[in-house]
Each structure stands twice: as structure tokens, then as C-alpha cells.
Amino acid sequence: MNKIVEKEHFSEHVVKLVMEAPLIARSRRAGHFVIVRADEGGERIPLTIADADTEKGTITLIIQEIGVSTKKICALEVGDSLADVVGPLGQATHIEKFGTVVCCGGGVGVAPLLPIIKAMKQAGNRVISILAARTADLIILEDQVKEYSDEVIIMTDDGSAGKKGLVTAGVEEVINREKVDMVVTIGPAIMMKFVALTTKKYDVPTMCSLNTIMVDGTGMCGACRVTVDGKTKFVCIDGPEFDAHKVNFDEMLMRLKSYN
């Protein structure tokens, strides 16, 4: 059982939970995720580790309430425990000194992006972070992102914060004004698709973190399969990060609708 030691509401449907998981906290790296269950009969939910504190033995998860299982998790309070927290899973992010790295996150995609921003900065990169959401109240972790970024650009669909427009406008603005060596994008699949299409025009290497349907998290069930460069890959063990220019996003988007 993993006890919750801190809870914070970012918005009506987005919650931050800090929980005890000392072994995971010690071994996790940027890009790793966990699979959690609210209770013994609960659904298995994959969540990227947004942060970890090795001294306190805790990990931070950010959950968006969108279904029965996530509602159960978001309803837990400090002192409650999750039935299971399994991880760290997946492949860690490839971090090196690229030069100038643009990290763009949409909505709750900023949560898994934060440890990558931090790691890229610590590796000596110039980091420009672009945070995008429909409205100002859906922008999360802005202060934490600023701590590890050389520049932060806010994009909102309605113009209620930062600049009005989609994340792709912010990406293109940066590419047009300076040399960009790598783009990292995490968010809704449709957002990552159009970021990839934008950066491909300028031949800028781009990495995405995929959010496919996942069940067991060990590569056995095949639910999370995607086509990358014409080959079948499993997000849970081969990913979650891939070359965005090689991902078949149209196929992925179609499969994401399976349980609508």
C-alpha cells in the first residue's frame, strides 16, 4: 500500500498526489511511468512520474479526472493509500547536450514534461518551454517549469493567458527566430501529431511521449501497440517516447477511440 502524503488541486479535474514509494523514487528517471490501482478491484492506470524525492521516498503523480477509475484516485485524501503502484516502467528519456531544446506540453502533458525539462537543463541545454491549454486555468506547473527553463512561452486557445493560438504557433515562432536542435512534445495525441508535422517541415528532430491505451504494462497484452517507422512497437516497453516523425498518428488516434 502506498500512502498519500500530500494532495493539491490544480483545477476542478486535475489533482496532484504525492505518495510514499521509496524504491520507485530511488530508481526512476525522466520519462519513466507507473501503473496504479485505486483499490483491489480497480482498473490499472498508467501515469508518468512527474517528480520524485529520494530523501523523503516519495513520488509525485498528476491525475486528470476523466473516468470512473481516475475519479476514485482523485477522491483519495492525505492518509489514504493506493492498492498498487508498480514501476518504474518504460524506457527513460534519452538526455544529452543537444544545444537548444524546445519542450512543449499540452494540458496535463506538462506533468510528464517537467522531469524532462529539468534533465535537459541539467545536461547543459538551452531550454525553451511552451505550455499550452484551452484556457488560463488549465495551465499547470508554470512556476516549476520556469525554474528549469531559459524561457517559457504560454499559449492558450482563447488568449486568456500568454499568446492566443495553438502550441504549433509557439513552436514555429521559436524555430523561425533561432536554431532549434531538438523538440520534445507531450500532450493530447492530436497535438503531438501537429507538432510533429510542423517540425518536420523544418527538419528539426522531435521526440514525443505517447499516451496509448495500456493494460498490463509489460508488453504481453498488445493493447498499447503503435506503428513506428512501419514497425509494430509497444509503448509500455519500447516507449513511451519515440521519434515523432516516424509515428503513425492517424492509426494511433483511431485506436484511442476504441472505448469512446
CSV table of C-alpha atoms in Angstrom, one decimal:
chain,number,residue,atom,x,y,z
A,1,MET,CA,0.0,0.0,0.0
A,2,ASN,CA,1.3,3.4,-1.0
A,3,LYS,CA,0.2,6.2,1.4
A,4,ILE,CA,-0.7,9.6,0.1
A,5,VAL,CA,1.2,12.3,2.0
A,6,GLU,CA,0.2,15.4,0.0
A,7,LYS,CA,-2.7,16.5,-2.2
A,8,GLU,CA,-3.2,19.6,-4.3
A,9,HIS,CA,-6.0,20.6,-6.7
A,10,PHE,CA,-4.6,22.3,-9.9
A,11,SER,CA,-8.1,22.7,-11.2
A,12,GLU,CA,-11.5,21.2,-10.8
A,13,HIS,CA,-10.5,17.9,-12.6
A,14,VAL,CA,-6.7,17.8,-12.2
A,15,VAL,CA,-5.1,16.7,-8.9
A,16,LYS,CA,-1.5,16.3,-7.7
A,17,LEU,CA,-0.8,13.4,-5.4
A,18,VAL,CA,2.5,12.9,-3.6
A,19,MET,CA,2.8,9.3,-2.2
A,20,GLU,CA,5.2,7.0,-0.5
A,21,ALA,CA,7.2,4.8,-2.9
A,22,PRO,CA,10.8,4.8,-1.8
A,23,LEU,CA,12.1,2.1,-4.1
A,24,ILE,CA,10.5,3.8,-7.2
A,25,ALA,CA,11.8,7.2,-6.1
A,26,ARG,CA,15.3,5.9,-5.9
A,27,SER,CA,15.3,4.2,-9.3
A,28,ARG,CA,13.1,6.4,-11.5
A,29,ARG,CA,14.5,8.6,-14.3
A,30,ALA,CA,12.9,11.2,-16.5
A,31,GLY,CA,10.3,9.5,-18.8
A,32,HIS,CA,9.5,6.6,-16.5
A,33,PHE,CA,5.9,5.8,-15.6
A,34,VAL,CA,4.0,3.7,-13.1
A,35,ILE,CA,0.8,1.7,-13.2
A,36,VAL,CA,-1.6,2.3,-10.3
A,37,ARG,CA,-4.8,0.9,-9.0
A,38,ALA,CA,-7.1,2.8,-6.6
A,39,ASP,CA,-8.3,-0.4,-4.9
A,40,GLU,CA,-8.2,-4.2,-5.3
A,41,GLY,CA,-10.9,-4.3,-8.0
A,42,GLY,CA,-9.7,-1.1,-9.7
A,43,GLU,CA,-8.6,-0.6,-13.3
A,44,ARG,CA,-4.9,-0.3,-14.0
A,45,ILE,CA,-4.0,3.3,-14.9
A,46,PRO,CA,-0.6,4.3,-16.4
A,47,LEU,CA,0.7,7.6,-15.1
A,48,THR,CA,4.1,9.3,-15.7
A,49,ILE,CA,6.1,10.2,-12.7
A,50,ALA,CA,6.2,14.0,-12.5
A,51,ASP,CA,8.7,14.2,-9.8
A,52,ALA,CA,10.4,12.2,-7.0
A,53,ASP,CA,12.1,12.9,-3.7
A,54,THR,CA,14.7,10.3,-2.8
A,55,GLU,CA,15.2,11.6,0.7
A,56,LYS,CA,11.5,11.5,1.6
A,57,GLY,CA,11.0,8.4,-0.5
A,58,THR,CA,8.1,9.9,-2.4
A,59,ILE,CA,6.9,10.2,-6.0
A,60,THR,CA,4.5,12.8,-7.5
A,61,LEU,CA,1.7,11.9,-9.8
A,62,ILE,CA,-0.7,14.3,-11.6
A,63,ILE,CA,-4.1,12.8,-12.5
A,64,GLN,CA,-6.8,14.2,-14.7
A,65,GLU,CA,-10.3,13.0,-13.7
A,66,ILE,CA,-11.9,11.6,-16.8
A,67,GLY,CA,-13.5,8.3,-15.9
A,68,VAL,CA,-14.6,6.0,-13.0
A,69,SER,CA,-11.1,4.9,-12.1
A,70,THR,CA,-9.4,8.3,-12.2
A,71,LYS,CA,-12.3,9.8,-10.2
A,72,LYS,CA,-11.6,7.1,-7.5
A,73,ILE,CA,-8.0,8.1,-7.4
A,74,CYS,CA,-8.7,11.8,-7.4
A,75,ALA,CA,-11.1,11.4,-4.5
A,76,LEU,CA,-8.4,9.9,-2.2
A,77,GLU,CA,-7.2,12.2,0.6
A,78,VAL,CA,-4.0,12.5,2.6
A,79,GLY,CA,-3.5,9.4,4.7
A,80,ASP,CA,-5.4,7.2,2.2
A,81,SER,CA,-3.4,4.6,0.2
A,82,LEU,CA,-3.5,3.2,-3.4
A,83,ALA,CA,-3.8,-0.5,-3.7
A,84,ASP,CA,-0.9,-0.8,-6.2
A,85,VAL,CA,1.9,1.4,-7.6
A,86,VAL,CA,4.1,-0.6,-9.9
A,87,GLY,CA,7.2,0.8,-11.6
A,88,PRO,CA,9.3,2.5,-12.7
A,89,LEU,CA,8.2,1.2,-16.2
A,90,GLY,CA,9.1,2.1,-19.8
A,91,GLN,CA,12.3,3.5,-21.2
A,92,ALA,CA,13.9,6.6,-19.7
A,93,THR,CA,14.2,9.7,-21.8
A,94,HIS,CA,17.4,10.0,-23.8
A,95,ILE,CA,19.1,13.0,-22.3
A,96,GLU,CA,22.2,14.7,-23.7
A,97,LYS,CA,23.5,18.1,-24.6
A,98,PHE,CA,21.7,18.8,-27.8
A,99,GLY,CA,22.0,22.6,-27.8
A,100,THR,CA,18.7,24.4,-27.8
A,101,VAL,CA,15.7,22.2,-26.8
A,102,VAL,CA,12.1,23.3,-27.2
A,103,CYS,CA,9.8,21.4,-24.7
A,104,CYS,CA,6.1,21.8,-25.5
A,105,GLY,CA,3.4,20.4,-23.3
A,106,GLY,CA,-0.4,20.5,-23.7
A,107,GLY,CA,-2.7,20.4,-20.6
A,108,VAL,CA,-1.7,17.7,-18.2
A,109,GLY,CA,1.1,16.7,-20.6
A,110,VAL,CA,3.1,19.3,-18.8
A,111,ALA,CA,3.4,16.9,-15.8
A,112,PRO,CA,5.5,14.3,-17.6
A,113,LEU,CA,7.3,17.0,-19.5
A,114,LEU,CA,8.6,18.6,-16.3
A,115,PRO,CA,11.2,16.0,-15.4
A,116,ILE,CA,12.5,16.1,-19.0
A,117,ILE,CA,12.8,19.9,-18.9
A,118,LYS,CA,14.8,19.6,-15.6
A,119,ALA,CA,17.0,16.8,-17.0
A,120,MET,CA,17.6,18.7,-20.3
A,121,LYS,CA,18.6,21.8,-18.4
A,122,GLN,CA,20.9,19.9,-16.1
A,123,ALA,CA,22.6,18.4,-19.2
A,124,GLY,CA,23.6,21.9,-20.3
A,125,ASN,CA,20.9,22.6,-22.9
A,126,ARG,CA,19.2,26.0,-23.5
A,127,VAL,CA,15.6,25.0,-22.7
A,128,ILE,CA,12.6,26.9,-24.1
A,129,SER,CA,9.3,25.6,-22.7
A,130,ILE,CA,6.0,26.1,-24.4
A,131,LEU,CA,2.9,25.4,-22.2
A,132,ALA,CA,-0.4,25.2,-24.0
A,133,ALA,CA,-4.0,24.8,-22.9
A,134,ARG,CA,-7.5,25.8,-23.8
A,135,THR,CA,-7.8,28.4,-21.1
A,136,ALA,CA,-5.5,30.1,-18.5
A,137,ASP,CA,-6.9,27.9,-15.6
A,138,LEU,CA,-5.8,24.8,-17.3
A,139,ILE,CA,-2.1,25.8,-17.4
A,140,ILE,CA,-0.3,23.8,-14.7
A,141,LEU,CA,3.2,23.7,-13.2
A,142,GLU,CA,4.1,27.1,-14.7
A,143,ASP,CA,6.4,28.1,-11.7
A,144,GLN,CA,8.2,24.8,-11.6
A,145,VAL,CA,8.8,24.9,-15.4
A,146,LYS,CA,10.2,28.4,-15.1
A,147,GLU,CA,12.7,27.2,-12.6
A,148,TYR,CA,14.4,25.0,-15.2
A,149,SER,CA,13.7,26.9,-18.4
A,150,ASP,CA,15.6,29.7,-20.1
A,151,GLU,CA,12.3,30.9,-21.5
A,152,VAL,CA,8.7,30.0,-21.0
A,153,ILE,CA,6.0,30.7,-23.6
A,154,ILE,CA,2.3,30.4,-22.7
A,155,MET,CA,-0.2,29.6,-25.4
A,156,THR,CA,-4.0,29.5,-24.8
A,157,ASP,CA,-6.8,28.8,-27.3
A,158,ASP,CA,-8.8,31.7,-26.1
A,159,GLY,CA,-6.0,34.1,-25.3
A,160,SER,CA,-6.8,34.2,-21.6
A,161,ALA,CA,-3.1,33.8,-20.7
A,162,GLY,CA,0.1,34.4,-22.7
A,163,LYS,CA,-0.5,34.4,-26.5
A,164,LYS,CA,-3.6,33.4,-28.3
A,165,GLY,CA,-3.1,30.4,-30.5
A,166,LEU,CA,-2.2,26.7,-30.6
A,167,VAL,CA,1.1,25.2,-29.4
A,168,THR,CA,2.3,24.8,-33.0
A,169,ALA,CA,2.3,28.6,-33.4
A,170,GLY,CA,4.7,28.9,-30.5
A,171,VAL,CA,6.9,26.1,-31.8
A,172,GLU,CA,7.1,27.7,-35.3
A,173,GLU,CA,7.8,31.1,-33.8
A,174,VAL,CA,10.9,29.8,-32.0
A,175,ILE,CA,12.1,27.8,-34.9
A,176,ASN,CA,11.9,30.9,-37.2
A,177,ARG,CA,13.9,33.1,-34.8
A,178,GLU,CA,16.7,30.8,-33.8
A,179,LYS,CA,18.3,27.4,-34.4
A,180,VAL,CA,16.5,24.6,-32.6
A,181,ASP,CA,18.3,21.3,-32.1
A,182,MET,CA,15.6,19.2,-30.6
A,183,VAL,CA,11.8,19.4,-29.8
A,184,VAL,CA,10.1,17.3,-27.2
A,185,THR,CA,6.3,17.2,-27.2
A,186,ILE,CA,3.9,15.7,-24.7
A,187,GLY,CA,0.1,16.1,-24.6
A,188,PRO,CA,-3.0,15.0,-26.5
A,189,ALA,CA,-2.3,12.8,-29.4
A,190,ILE,CA,-3.7,15.3,-31.9
A,191,MET,CA,-1.5,18.0,-30.5
A,192,MET,CA,1.7,15.8,-30.8
A,193,LYS,CA,0.7,14.9,-34.4
A,194,PHE,CA,0.6,18.6,-35.5
A,195,VAL,CA,3.7,19.5,-33.6
A,196,ALA,CA,5.5,16.7,-35.5
A,197,LEU,CA,4.1,17.9,-38.8
A,198,THR,CA,5.3,21.4,-38.0
A,199,THR,CA,8.8,20.4,-37.0
A,200,LYS,CA,9.1,18.0,-40.0
A,201,LYS,CA,8.8,21.0,-42.3
A,202,TYR,CA,11.9,22.5,-40.8
A,203,ASP,CA,13.8,19.1,-40.4
A,204,VAL,CA,14.0,19.5,-36.6
A,205,PRO,CA,14.4,16.2,-34.7
A,206,THR,CA,11.3,15.7,-32.5
A,207,MET,CA,10.5,13.3,-29.7
A,208,CYS,CA,7.0,12.5,-28.4
A,209,SER,CA,5.7,10.6,-25.4
A,210,LEU,CA,2.7,8.5,-26.4
A,211,ASN,CA,-0.4,8.0,-24.3
A,212,THR,CA,-2.0,4.9,-25.8
A,213,ILE,CA,-4.4,2.5,-24.1
A,214,MET,CA,-2.4,0.3,-21.8
A,215,VAL,CA,-3.4,-2.7,-19.7
A,216,ASP,CA,-0.6,-4.8,-18.3
A,217,GLY,CA,2.4,-2.6,-18.9
A,218,THR,CA,4.8,-5.4,-19.7
A,219,GLY,CA,4.4,-5.9,-23.4
A,220,MET,CA,2.2,-9.0,-23.2
A,221,CYS,CA,-1.3,-7.7,-23.9
A,222,GLY,CA,-0.5,-5.7,-27.0
A,223,ALA,CA,-3.2,-3.0,-26.2
A,224,CYS,CA,-0.6,-0.2,-26.4
A,225,ARG,CA,0.8,-1.1,-29.8
A,226,VAL,CA,1.7,1.6,-32.3
A,227,THR,CA,3.3,1.7,-35.7
A,228,VAL,CA,6.7,3.5,-35.7
A,229,ASP,CA,8.6,3.6,-39.0
A,230,GLY,CA,6.4,0.9,-40.4
A,231,LYS,CA,7.1,-1.5,-37.5
A,232,THR,CA,4.9,-2.5,-34.5
A,233,LYS,CA,6.2,-1.2,-31.2
A,234,PHE,CA,4.7,-1.4,-27.7
A,235,VAL,CA,4.5,1.9,-25.8
A,236,CYS,CA,4.9,0.2,-22.4
A,237,ILE,CA,8.3,-1.4,-23.1
A,238,ASP,CA,9.7,0.2,-26.2
A,239,GLY,CA,8.5,3.7,-25.2
A,240,PRO,CA,6.7,5.8,-24.1
A,241,GLU,CA,9.0,8.1,-26.2
A,242,PHE,CA,9.5,7.7,-29.9
A,243,ASP,CA,10.7,9.7,-32.9
A,244,ALA,CA,7.6,11.8,-33.6
A,245,HIS,CA,8.3,12.0,-37.3
A,246,LYS,CA,8.1,8.2,-37.6
A,247,VAL,CA,4.9,7.6,-35.5
A,248,ASN,CA,1.7,6.7,-37.4
A,249,PHE,CA,-0.5,9.1,-35.5
A,250,ASP,CA,-3.6,8.5,-37.6
A,251,GLU,CA,-3.6,4.8,-36.7
A,252,MET,CA,-2.9,5.7,-33.1
A,253,LEU,CA,-5.8,8.2,-33.0
A,254,MET,CA,-8.2,5.7,-34.5
A,255,ARG,CA,-7.2,3.1,-31.8
A,256,LEU,CA,-7.6,5.6,-29.0
A,257,LYS,CA,-11.3,5.9,-29.9
A,258,SER,CA,-11.8,2.1,-29.3
A,259,TYR,CA,-13.5,2.7,-25.9
A,260,ASN,CA,-15.2,6.1,-26.6
